[in-house]
Amino acid sequence: MKPLNATQDDYLDALKSSSQVVVLGPAGTGKTWIAATYAADLFRQRRIRKIILTRPNVPSGRSLGFFPGTLEEKFGPWAAPVIEAIKERIGTAAFEIAVKNGDIEMVPFEVMRGRSWRDAFILLDEAQNATPAEMKTFLTRIGEECKVVINGDVSQCDLRETSGLRTVIHLIKSQMLPVPIVEFTLNDIVRSGVCEMWVRAFEEVHC
């Protein structure tokens, strides 16, 4: 995996050297794609046993329980960007087998309590939409031999209460916890010129 800018290089270094990484920034900077691709490479090389994908359900405005189908089918649309990146890396057939065997698992927050993970890559996407209580639940599920990425954009929080991501950032900085925080800016957008144009436009009106 070749970084496209200095911040992506810092992100990859953090992934290699730390068991937990917080990554922040606007859409189009590669935050999710790099995490998913890195997880897929570790899984393909058998350096981890499982990939856990999770994401708060706030943006939908509805609980996943309202939608038909299996848990994977319900959660799939939320995890689509991550799933696509993993499939590109390990192949569709290998991905489907891994999901069937429980080696790649999609875990909504509403069924997370009581779970624990070890020897896994755990990606929390859209973390700005997790409450402080949900963040505590998530972080206390983590066992031995895990690599964790907490990924989000605090400027895009859909909560009416304090964002759990902001709480985590405050705790890391105030208590000097050994968790690197990688921050992308508008100048790091690599998806497309159109993406950058609209992100900047909405930034101007604070949306």
mmCIF file with all atom_site columns, N, CA and C in Angstrom, residues 16-71:
data_model
loop_
_atom_site.group_PDB
_atom_site.id
_atom_site.type_symbol
_atom_site.label_atom_id
_atom_site.label_alt_id
_atom_site.label_comp_id
_atom_site.label_asym_id
_atom_site.label_entity_id
_atom_site.label_seq_id
_atom_site.pdbx_PDB_ins_code
_atom_site.Cartn_x
_atom_site.Cartn_y
_atom_site.Cartn_z
_atom_site.occupancy
_atom_site.B_iso_or_equiv
_atom_site.pdbx_formal_charge
_atom_site.auth_seq_id
_atom_site.auth_comp_id
_atom_site.auth_asym_id
_atom_site.auth_atom_id
_atom_site.pdbx_PDB_model_num
ATOM 1   N N  . LYS A 1 16 ? 1.055   0.466   11.886 1.00 0.00 ? 16 LYS A N  1
ATOM 2   C CA . LYS A 1 16 ? 2.125   -0.524  12.048 1.00 0.00 ? 16 LYS A CA 1
ATOM 3   C C  . LYS A 1 16 ? 2.670   -0.559  13.470 1.00 0.00 ? 16 LYS A C  1
ATOM 4   N N  . SER A 1 17 ? 2.677   0.583   14.148 1.00 0.00 ? 17 SER A N  1
ATOM 5   C CA . SER A 1 17 ? 3.371   0.672   15.436 1.00 0.00 ? 17 SER A CA 1
ATOM 6   C C  . SER A 1 17 ? 2.462   0.655   16.662 1.00 0.00 ? 17 SER A C  1
ATOM 7   N N  . SER A 1 18 ? 1.149   0.847   16.473 1.00 0.00 ? 18 SER A N  1
ATOM 8   C CA . SER A 1 18 ? 0.253   0.977   17.623 1.00 0.00 ? 18 SER A CA 1
ATOM 9   C C  . SER A 1 18 ? -0.908  -0.014  17.535 1.00 0.00 ? 18 SER A C  1
ATOM 10  N N  . SER A 1 19 ? -1.374  -0.432  18.691 1.00 0.00 ? 19 SER A N  1
ATOM 11  C CA . SER A 1 19 ? -2.504  -1.367  18.731 1.00 0.00 ? 19 SER A CA 1
ATOM 12  C C  . SER A 1 19 ? -3.839  -0.640  18.599 1.00 0.00 ? 19 SER A C  1
ATOM 13  N N  . GLN A 1 20 ? -3.850  0.661   18.883 1.00 0.00 ? 20 GLN A N  1
ATOM 14  C CA . GLN A 1 20 ? -5.059  1.462   18.734 1.00 0.00 ? 20 GLN A CA 1
ATOM 15  C C  . GLN A 1 20 ? -4.706  2.780   18.041 1.00 0.00 ? 20 GLN A C  1
ATOM 16  N N  . VAL A 1 21 ? -5.552  3.190   17.107 1.00 0.00 ? 21 VAL A N  1
ATOM 17  C CA . VAL A 1 21 ? -5.331  4.432   16.373 1.00 0.00 ? 21 VAL A CA 1
ATOM 18  C C  . VAL A 1 21 ? -6.669  5.151   16.244 1.00 0.00 ? 21 VAL A C  1
ATOM 19  N N  . VAL A 1 22 ? -6.660  6.461   16.489 1.00 0.00 ? 22 VAL A N  1
ATOM 20  C CA . VAL A 1 22 ? -7.819  7.303   16.213 1.00 0.00 ? 22 VAL A CA 1
ATOM 21  C C  . VAL A 1 22 ? -7.486  8.123   14.975 1.00 0.00 ? 22 VAL A C  1
ATOM 22  N N  . VAL A 1 23 ? -8.367  8.076   13.983 1.00 0.00 ? 23 VAL A N  1
ATOM 23  C CA . VAL A 1 23 ? -8.107  8.807   12.739 1.00 0.00 ? 23 VAL A CA 1
ATOM 24  C C  . VAL A 1 23 ? -9.295  9.705   12.442 1.00 0.00 ? 23 VAL A C  1
ATOM 25  N N  . LEU A 1 24 ? -8.996  10.978  12.188 1.00 0.00 ? 24 LEU A N  1
ATOM 26  C CA . LEU A 1 24 ? -10.016 12.003  12.026 1.00 0.00 ? 24 LEU A CA 1
ATOM 27  C C  . LEU A 1 24 ? -9.876  12.702  10.686 1.00 0.00 ? 24 LEU A C  1
ATOM 28  N N  . GLY A 1 25 ? -10.984 13.273  10.205 1.00 0.00 ? 25 GLY A N  1
ATOM 29  C CA . GLY A 1 25 ? -10.876 14.082  9.004  1.00 0.00 ? 25 GLY A CA 1
ATOM 30  C C  . GLY A 1 25 ? -12.079 13.980  8.104  1.00 0.00 ? 25 GLY A C  1
ATOM 31  N N  . PRO A 1 26 ? -12.115 14.805  7.057  1.00 0.00 ? 26 PRO A N  1
ATOM 32  C CA . PRO A 1 26 ? -13.270 14.861  6.160  1.00 0.00 ? 26 PRO A CA 1
ATOM 33  C C  . PRO A 1 26 ? -13.338 13.674  5.217  1.00 0.00 ? 26 PRO A C  1
ATOM 34  N N  . ALA A 1 27 ? -14.458 13.598  4.513  1.00 0.00 ? 27 ALA A N  1
ATOM 35  C CA . ALA A 1 27 ? -14.659 12.552  3.511  1.00 0.00 ? 27 ALA A CA 1
ATOM 36  C C  . ALA A 1 27 ? -13.615 12.661  2.410  1.00 0.00 ? 27 ALA A C  1
ATOM 37  N N  . GLY A 1 28 ? -13.275 11.500  1.820  1.00 0.00 ? 28 GLY A N  1
ATOM 38  C CA . GLY A 1 28 ? -12.401 11.496  0.662  1.00 0.00 ? 28 GLY A CA 1
ATOM 39  C C  . GLY A 1 28 ? -10.919 11.479  0.955  1.00 0.00 ? 28 GLY A C  1
ATOM 40  N N  . THR A 1 29 ? -10.538 11.347  2.236  1.00 0.00 ? 29 THR A N  1
ATOM 41  C CA . THR A 1 29 ? -9.114  11.363  2.584  1.00 0.00 ? 29 THR A CA 1
ATOM 42  C C  . THR A 1 29 ? -8.505  9.970   2.656  1.00 0.00 ? 29 THR A C  1
ATOM 43  N N  . GLY A 1 30 ? -9.338  8.936   2.550  1.00 0.00 ? 30 GLY A N  1
ATOM 44  C CA . GLY A 1 30 ? -8.827  7.566   2.590  1.00 0.00 ? 30 GLY A CA 1
ATOM 45  C C  . GLY A 1 30 ? -8.839  6.935   3.970  1.00 0.00 ? 30 GLY A C  1
ATOM 46  N N  . LYS A 1 31 ? -9.492  7.572   4.947  1.00 0.00 ? 31 LYS A N  1
ATOM 47  C CA . LYS A 1 31 ? -9.503  7.060   6.316  1.00 0.00 ? 31 LYS A CA 1
ATOM 48  C C  . LYS A 1 31 ? -10.017 5.621   6.379  1.00 0.00 ? 31 LYS A C  1
ATOM 49  N N  . THR A 1 32 ? -11.196 5.409   5.815  1.00 0.00 ? 32 THR A N  1
ATOM 50  C CA . THR A 1 32 ? -11.835 4.091   5.878  1.00 0.00 ? 32 THR A CA 1
ATOM 51  C C  . THR A 1 32 ? -11.149 3.103   4.953  1.00 0.00 ? 32 THR A C  1
ATOM 52  N N  . TRP A 1 33 ? -10.810 3.539   3.756  1.00 0.00 ? 33 TRP A N  1
ATOM 53  C CA . TRP A 1 33 ? -10.207 2.637   2.765  1.00 0.00 ? 33 TRP A CA 1
ATOM 54  C C  . TRP A 1 33 ? -8.880  2.074   3.268  1.00 0.00 ? 33 TRP A C  1
ATOM 55  N N  . ILE A 1 34 ? -8.042  2.928   3.841  1.00 0.00 ? 34 ILE A N  1
ATOM 56  C CA . ILE A 1 34 ? -6.745  2.459   4.340  1.00 0.00 ? 34 ILE A CA 1
ATOM 57  C C  . ILE A 1 34 ? -6.934  1.462   5.471  1.00 0.00 ? 34 ILE A C  1
ATOM 58  N N  . ALA A 1 35 ? -7.839  1.746   6.400  1.00 0.00 ? 35 ALA A N  1
ATOM 59  C CA . ALA A 1 35 ? -8.074  0.825   7.515  1.00 0.00 ? 35 ALA A CA 1
ATOM 60  C C  . ALA A 1 35 ? -8.576  -0.518  7.010  1.00 0.00 ? 35 ALA A C  1
ATOM 61  N N  . ALA A 1 36 ? -9.541  -0.500  6.096  1.00 0.00 ? 36 ALA A N  1
ATOM 62  C CA . ALA A 1 36 ? -10.107 -1.748  5.575  1.00 0.00 ? 36 ALA A CA 1
ATOM 63  C C  . ALA A 1 36 ? -9.071  -2.549  4.796  1.00 0.00 ? 36 ALA A C  1
ATOM 64  N N  . THR A 1 37 ? -8.284  -1.864  3.984  1.00 0.00 ? 37 THR A N  1
ATOM 65  C CA . THR A 1 37 ? -7.253  -2.534  3.195  1.00 0.00 ? 37 THR A CA 1
ATOM 66  C C  . THR A 1 37 ? -6.167  -3.123  4.090  1.00 0.00 ? 37 THR A C  1
ATOM 67  N N  . TYR A 1 38 ? -5.777  -2.378  5.111  1.00 0.00 ? 38 TYR A N  1
ATOM 68  C CA . TYR A 1 38 ? -4.758  -2.858  6.057  1.00 0.00 ? 38 TYR A CA 1
ATOM 69  C C  . TYR A 1 38 ? -5.285  -4.085  6.801  1.00 0.00 ? 38 TYR A C  1
ATOM 70  N N  . ALA A 1 39 ? -6.552  -4.032  7.219  1.00 0.00 ? 39 ALA A N  1
ATOM 71  C CA . ALA A 1 39 ? -7.160  -5.190  7.891  1.00 0.00 ? 39 ALA A CA 1
ATOM 72  C C  . ALA A 1 39 ? -7.180  -6.406  6.975  1.00 0.00 ? 39 ALA A C  1
ATOM 73  N N  . ALA A 1 40 ? -7.556  -6.189  5.710  1.00 0.00 ? 40 ALA A N  1
ATOM 74  C CA . ALA A 1 40 ? -7.611  -7.300  4.750  1.00 0.00 ? 40 ALA A CA 1
ATOM 75  C C  . ALA A 1 40 ? -6.235  -7.920  4.544  1.00 0.00 ? 40 ALA A C  1
ATOM 76  N N  . ASP A 1 41 ? -5.187  -7.097  4.488  1.00 0.00 ? 41 ASP A N  1
ATOM 77  C CA . ASP A 1 41 ? -3.831  -7.623  4.315  1.00 0.00 ? 41 ASP A CA 1
ATOM 78  C C  . ASP A 1 41 ? -3.403  -8.454  5.520  1.00 0.00 ? 41 ASP A C  1
ATOM 79  N N  . LEU A 1 42 ? -3.715  -7.975  6.734  1.00 0.00 ? 42 LEU A N  1
ATOM 80  C CA . LEU A 1 42 ? -3.375  -8.745  7.937  1.00 0.00 ? 42 LEU A CA 1
ATOM 81  C C  . LEU A 1 42 ? -4.119  -10.081 7.953  1.00 0.00 ? 42 LEU A C  1
ATOM 82  N N  . PHE A 1 43 ? -5.381  -10.050 7.538  1.00 0.00 ? 43 PHE A N  1
ATOM 83  C CA . PHE A 1 43 ? -6.191  -11.272 7.513  1.00 0.00 ? 43 PHE A CA 1
ATOM 84  C C  . PHE A 1 43 ? -5.668  -12.244 6.465  1.00 0.00 ? 43 PHE A C  1
ATOM 85  N N  . ARG A 1 44 ? -5.344  -11.725 5.300  1.00 0.00 ? 44 ARG A N  1
ATOM 86  C CA . ARG A 1 44 ? -4.838  -12.564 4.208  1.00 0.00 ? 44 ARG A CA 1
ATOM 87  C C  . ARG A 1 44 ? -3.516  -13.210 4.586  1.00 0.00 ? 44 ARG A C  1
ATOM 88  N N  . GLN A 1 45 ? -2.690  -12.484 5.340  1.00 0.00 ? 45 GLN A N  1
ATOM 89  C CA . GLN A 1 45 ? -1.392  -12.994 5.789  1.00 0.00 ? 45 GLN A CA 1
ATOM 90  C C  . GLN A 1 45 ? -1.493  -13.831 7.066  1.00 0.00 ? 45 GLN A C  1
ATOM 91  N N  . ARG A 1 46 ? -2.722  -14.012 7.556  1.00 0.00 ? 46 ARG A N  1
ATOM 92  C CA . ARG A 1 46 ? -3.006  -14.788 8.773  1.00 0.00 ? 46 ARG A CA 1
ATOM 93  C C  . ARG A 1 46 ? -2.323  -14.218 10.006 1.00 0.00 ? 46 ARG A C  1
ATOM 94  N N  . ARG A 1 47 ? -2.183  -12.902 10.019 1.00 0.00 ? 47 ARG A N  1
ATOM 95  C CA . ARG A 1 47 ? -1.607  -12.228 11.189 1.00 0.00 ? 47 ARG A CA 1
ATOM 96  C C  . ARG A 1 47 ? -2.689  -11.843 12.184 1.00 0.00 ? 47 ARG A C  1
ATOM 97  N N  . ILE A 1 48 ? -3.941  -11.913 11.768 1.00 0.00 ? 48 ILE A N  1
ATOM 98  C CA . ILE A 1 48 ? -5.082  -11.779 12.660 1.00 0.00 ? 48 ILE A CA 1
ATOM 99  C C  . ILE A 1 48 ? -6.078  -12.873 12.309 1.00 0.00 ? 48 ILE A C  1
ATOM 100 N N  . ARG A 1 49 ? -6.932  -13.206 13.281 1.00 0.00 ? 49 ARG A N  1
ATOM 101 C CA . ARG A 1 49 ? -7.898  -14.290 13.075 1.00 0.00 ? 49 ARG A CA 1
ATOM 102 C C  . ARG A 1 49 ? -9.237  -13.778 12.561 1.00 0.00 ? 49 ARG A C  1
ATOM 103 N N  . LYS A 1 50 ? -9.583  -12.544 12.934 1.00 0.00 ? 50 LYS A N  1
ATOM 104 C CA . LYS A 1 50 ? -10.900 -12.026 12.593 1.00 0.00 ? 50 LYS A CA 1
ATOM 105 C C  . LYS A 1 50 ? -10.819 -10.550 12.203 1.00 0.00 ? 50 LYS A C  1
ATOM 106 N N  . ILE A 1 51 ? -11.815 -10.114 11.442 1.00 0.00 ? 51 ILE A N  1
ATOM 107 C CA . ILE A 1 51 ? -12.049 -8.696  11.194 1.00 0.00 ? 51 ILE A CA 1
ATOM 108 C C  . ILE A 1 51 ? -13.440 -8.378  11.736 1.00 0.00 ? 51 ILE A C  1
ATOM 109 N N  . ILE A 1 52 ? -13.506 -7.384  12.619 1.00 0.00 ? 52 ILE A N  1
ATOM 110 C CA . ILE A 1 52 ? -14.773 -6.940  13.185 1.00 0.00 ? 52 ILE A CA 1
ATOM 111 C C  . ILE A 1 52 ? -15.073 -5.548  12.647 1.00 0.00 ? 52 ILE A C  1
ATOM 112 N N  . LEU A 1 53 ? -16.245 -5.379  12.059 1.00 0.00 ? 53 LEU A N  1
ATOM 113 C CA . LEU A 1 53 ? -16.667 -4.088  11.532 1.00 0.00 ? 53 LEU A CA 1
ATOM 114 C C  . LEU A 1 53 ? -17.870 -3.606  12.330 1.00 0.00 ? 53 LEU A C  1
ATOM 115 N N  . THR A 1 54 ? -17.822 -2.359  12.778 1.00 0.00 ? 54 THR A N  1
ATOM 116 C CA . THR A 1 54 ? -18.973 -1.823  13.490 1.00 0.00 ? 54 THR A CA 1
ATOM 117 C C  . THR A 1 54 ? -19.130 -0.345  13.196 1.00 0.00 ? 54 THR A C  1
ATOM 118 N N  . ARG A 1 55 ? -20.353 0.122   13.416 1.00 0.00 ? 55 ARG A N  1
ATOM 119 C CA . ARG A 1 55 ? -20.691 1.502   13.062 1.00 0.00 ? 55 ARG A CA 1
ATOM 120 C C  . ARG A 1 55 ? -21.980 1.880   13.778 1.00 0.00 ? 55 ARG A C  1
ATOM 121 N N  . PRO A 1 56 ? -22.046 3.050   14.406 1.00 0.00 ? 56 PRO A N  1
ATOM 122 C CA . PRO A 1 56 ? -23.296 3.456   15.050 1.00 0.00 ? 56 PRO A CA 1
ATOM 123 C C  . PRO A 1 56 ? -24.425 3.583   14.035 1.00 0.00 ? 56 PRO A C  1
ATOM 124 N N  . ASN A 1 57 ? -25.663 3.410   14.506 1.00 0.00 ? 57 ASN A N  1
ATOM 125 C CA . ASN A 1 57 ? -26.807 3.407   13.598 1.00 0.00 ? 57 ASN A CA 1
ATOM 126 C C  . ASN A 1 57 ? -27.523 4.737   13.500 1.00 0.00 ? 57 ASN A C  1
ATOM 127 N N  . VAL A 1 58 ? -27.011 5.765   14.165 1.00 0.00 ? 58 VAL A N  1
ATOM 128 C CA . VAL A 1 58 ? -27.696 7.053   14.247 1.00 0.00 ? 58 VAL A CA 1
ATOM 129 C C  . VAL A 1 58 ? -28.081 7.643   12.894 1.00 0.00 ? 58 VAL A C  1
ATOM 130 N N  . PRO A 1 59 ? -27.197 7.643   11.850 1.00 0.00 ? 59 PRO A N  1
ATOM 131 C CA . PRO A 1 59 ? -27.536 8.330   10.608 1.00 0.00 ? 59 PRO A CA 1
ATOM 132 C C  . PRO A 1 59 ? -28.810 7.841   9.941  1.00 0.00 ? 59 PRO A C  1
ATOM 133 N N  . SER A 1 60 ? -29.202 6.574   10.165 1.00 0.00 ? 60 SER A N  1
ATOM 134 C CA . SER A 1 60 ? -30.393 6.041   9.521  1.00 0.00 ? 60 SER A CA 1
ATOM 135 C C  . SER A 1 60 ? -31.663 6.569   10.144 1.00 0.00 ? 60 SER A C  1
ATOM 136 N N  . GLY A 1 61 ? -31.569 6.963   11.431 1.00 0.00 ? 61 GLY A N  1
ATOM 137 C CA . GLY A 1 61 ? -32.760 7.398   12.140 1.00 0.00 ? 61 GLY A CA 1
ATOM 138 C C  . GLY A 1 61 ? -33.635 6.245   12.572 1.00 0.00 ? 61 GLY A C  1
ATOM 139 N N  . ARG A 1 62 ? -33.249 5.009   12.284 1.00 0.00 ? 62 ARG A N  1
ATOM 140 C CA . ARG A 1 62 ? -34.044 3.849   12.640 1.00 0.00 ? 62 ARG A CA 1
ATOM 141 C C  . ARG A 1 62 ? -33.122 2.735   13.104 1.00 0.00 ? 62 ARG A C  1
ATOM 142 N N  . SER A 1 63 ? -33.623 1.924   14.019 1.00 0.00 ? 63 SER A N  1
ATOM 143 C CA . SER A 1 63 ? -32.869 0.753   14.455 1.00 0.00 ? 63 SER A CA 1
ATOM 144 C C  . SER A 1 63 ? -32.789 -0.253  13.322 1.00 0.00 ? 63 SER A C  1
ATOM 145 N N  . LEU A 1 64 ? -31.717 -1.026  13.296 1.00 0.00 ? 64 LEU A N  1
ATOM 146 C CA . LEU A 1 64 ? -31.582 -2.066  12.270 1.00 0.00 ? 64 LEU A CA 1
ATOM 147 C C  . LEU A 1 64 ? -32.680 -3.108  12.381 1.00 0.00 ? 64 LEU A C  1
ATOM 148 N N  . GLY A 1 65 ? -33.295 -3.208  13.544 1.00 0.00 ? 65 GLY A N  1
ATOM 149 C CA . GLY A 1 65 ? -34.337 -4.213  13.731 1.00 0.00 ? 65 GLY A CA 1
ATOM 150 C C  . GLY A 1 65 ? -35.540 -3.999  12.837 1.00 0.00 ? 65 GLY A C  1
ATOM 151 N N  . PHE A 1 66 ? -35.720 -2.793  12.299 1.00 0.00 ? 66 PHE A N  1
ATOM 152 C CA . PHE A 1 66 ? -36.859 -2.522  11.439 1.00 0.00 ? 66 PHE A CA 1
ATOM 153 C C  . PHE A 1 66 ? -36.698 -3.097  10.038 1.00 0.00 ? 66 PHE A C  1
ATOM 154 N N  . PHE A 1 67 ? -35.469 -3.419  9.650  1.00 0.00 ? 67 PHE A N  1
ATOM 155 C CA . PHE A 1 67 ? -35.215 -3.849  8.287  1.00 0.00 ? 67 PHE A CA 1
ATOM 156 C C  . PHE A 1 67 ? -35.240 -5.377  8.182  1.00 0.00 ? 67 PHE A C  1
ATOM 157 N N  . PRO A 1 68 ? -35.727 -5.925  7.055  1.00 0.00 ? 68 PRO A N  1
ATOM 158 C CA . PRO A 1 68 ? -35.795 -7.376  6.901  1.00 0.00 ? 68 PRO A CA 1
ATOM 159 C C  . PRO A 1 68 ? -34.422 -7.973  6.644  1.00 0.00 ? 68 PRO A C  1
ATOM 160 N N  . GLY A 1 69 ? -34.335 -9.315  6.813  1.00 0.00 ? 69 GLY A N  1
ATOM 161 C CA . GLY A 1 69 ? -33.114 -10.027 6.463  1.00 0.00 ? 69 GLY A CA 1
ATOM 162 C C  . GLY A 1 69 ? -32.254 -10.372 7.669  1.00 0.00 ? 69 GLY A C  1
ATOM 163 N N  . THR A 1 70 ? -31.114 -11.033 7.381  1.00 0.00 ? 70 THR A N  1
ATOM 164 C CA . THR A 1 70 ? -30.178 -11.411 8.423  1.00 0.00 ? 70 THR A CA 1
ATOM 165 C C  . THR A 1 70 ? -29.450 -10.171 8.938  1.00 0.00 ? 70 THR A C  1
ATOM 166 N N  . LEU A 1 71 ? -28.712 -10.340 10.032 1.00 0.00 ? 71 LEU A N  1
ATOM 167 C CA . LEU A 1 71 ? -27.948 -9.224  10.587 1.00 0.00 ? 71 LEU A CA 1
ATOM 168 C C  . LEU A 1 71 ? -26.960 -8.691  9.564  1.00 0.00 ? 71 LEU A C  1
#
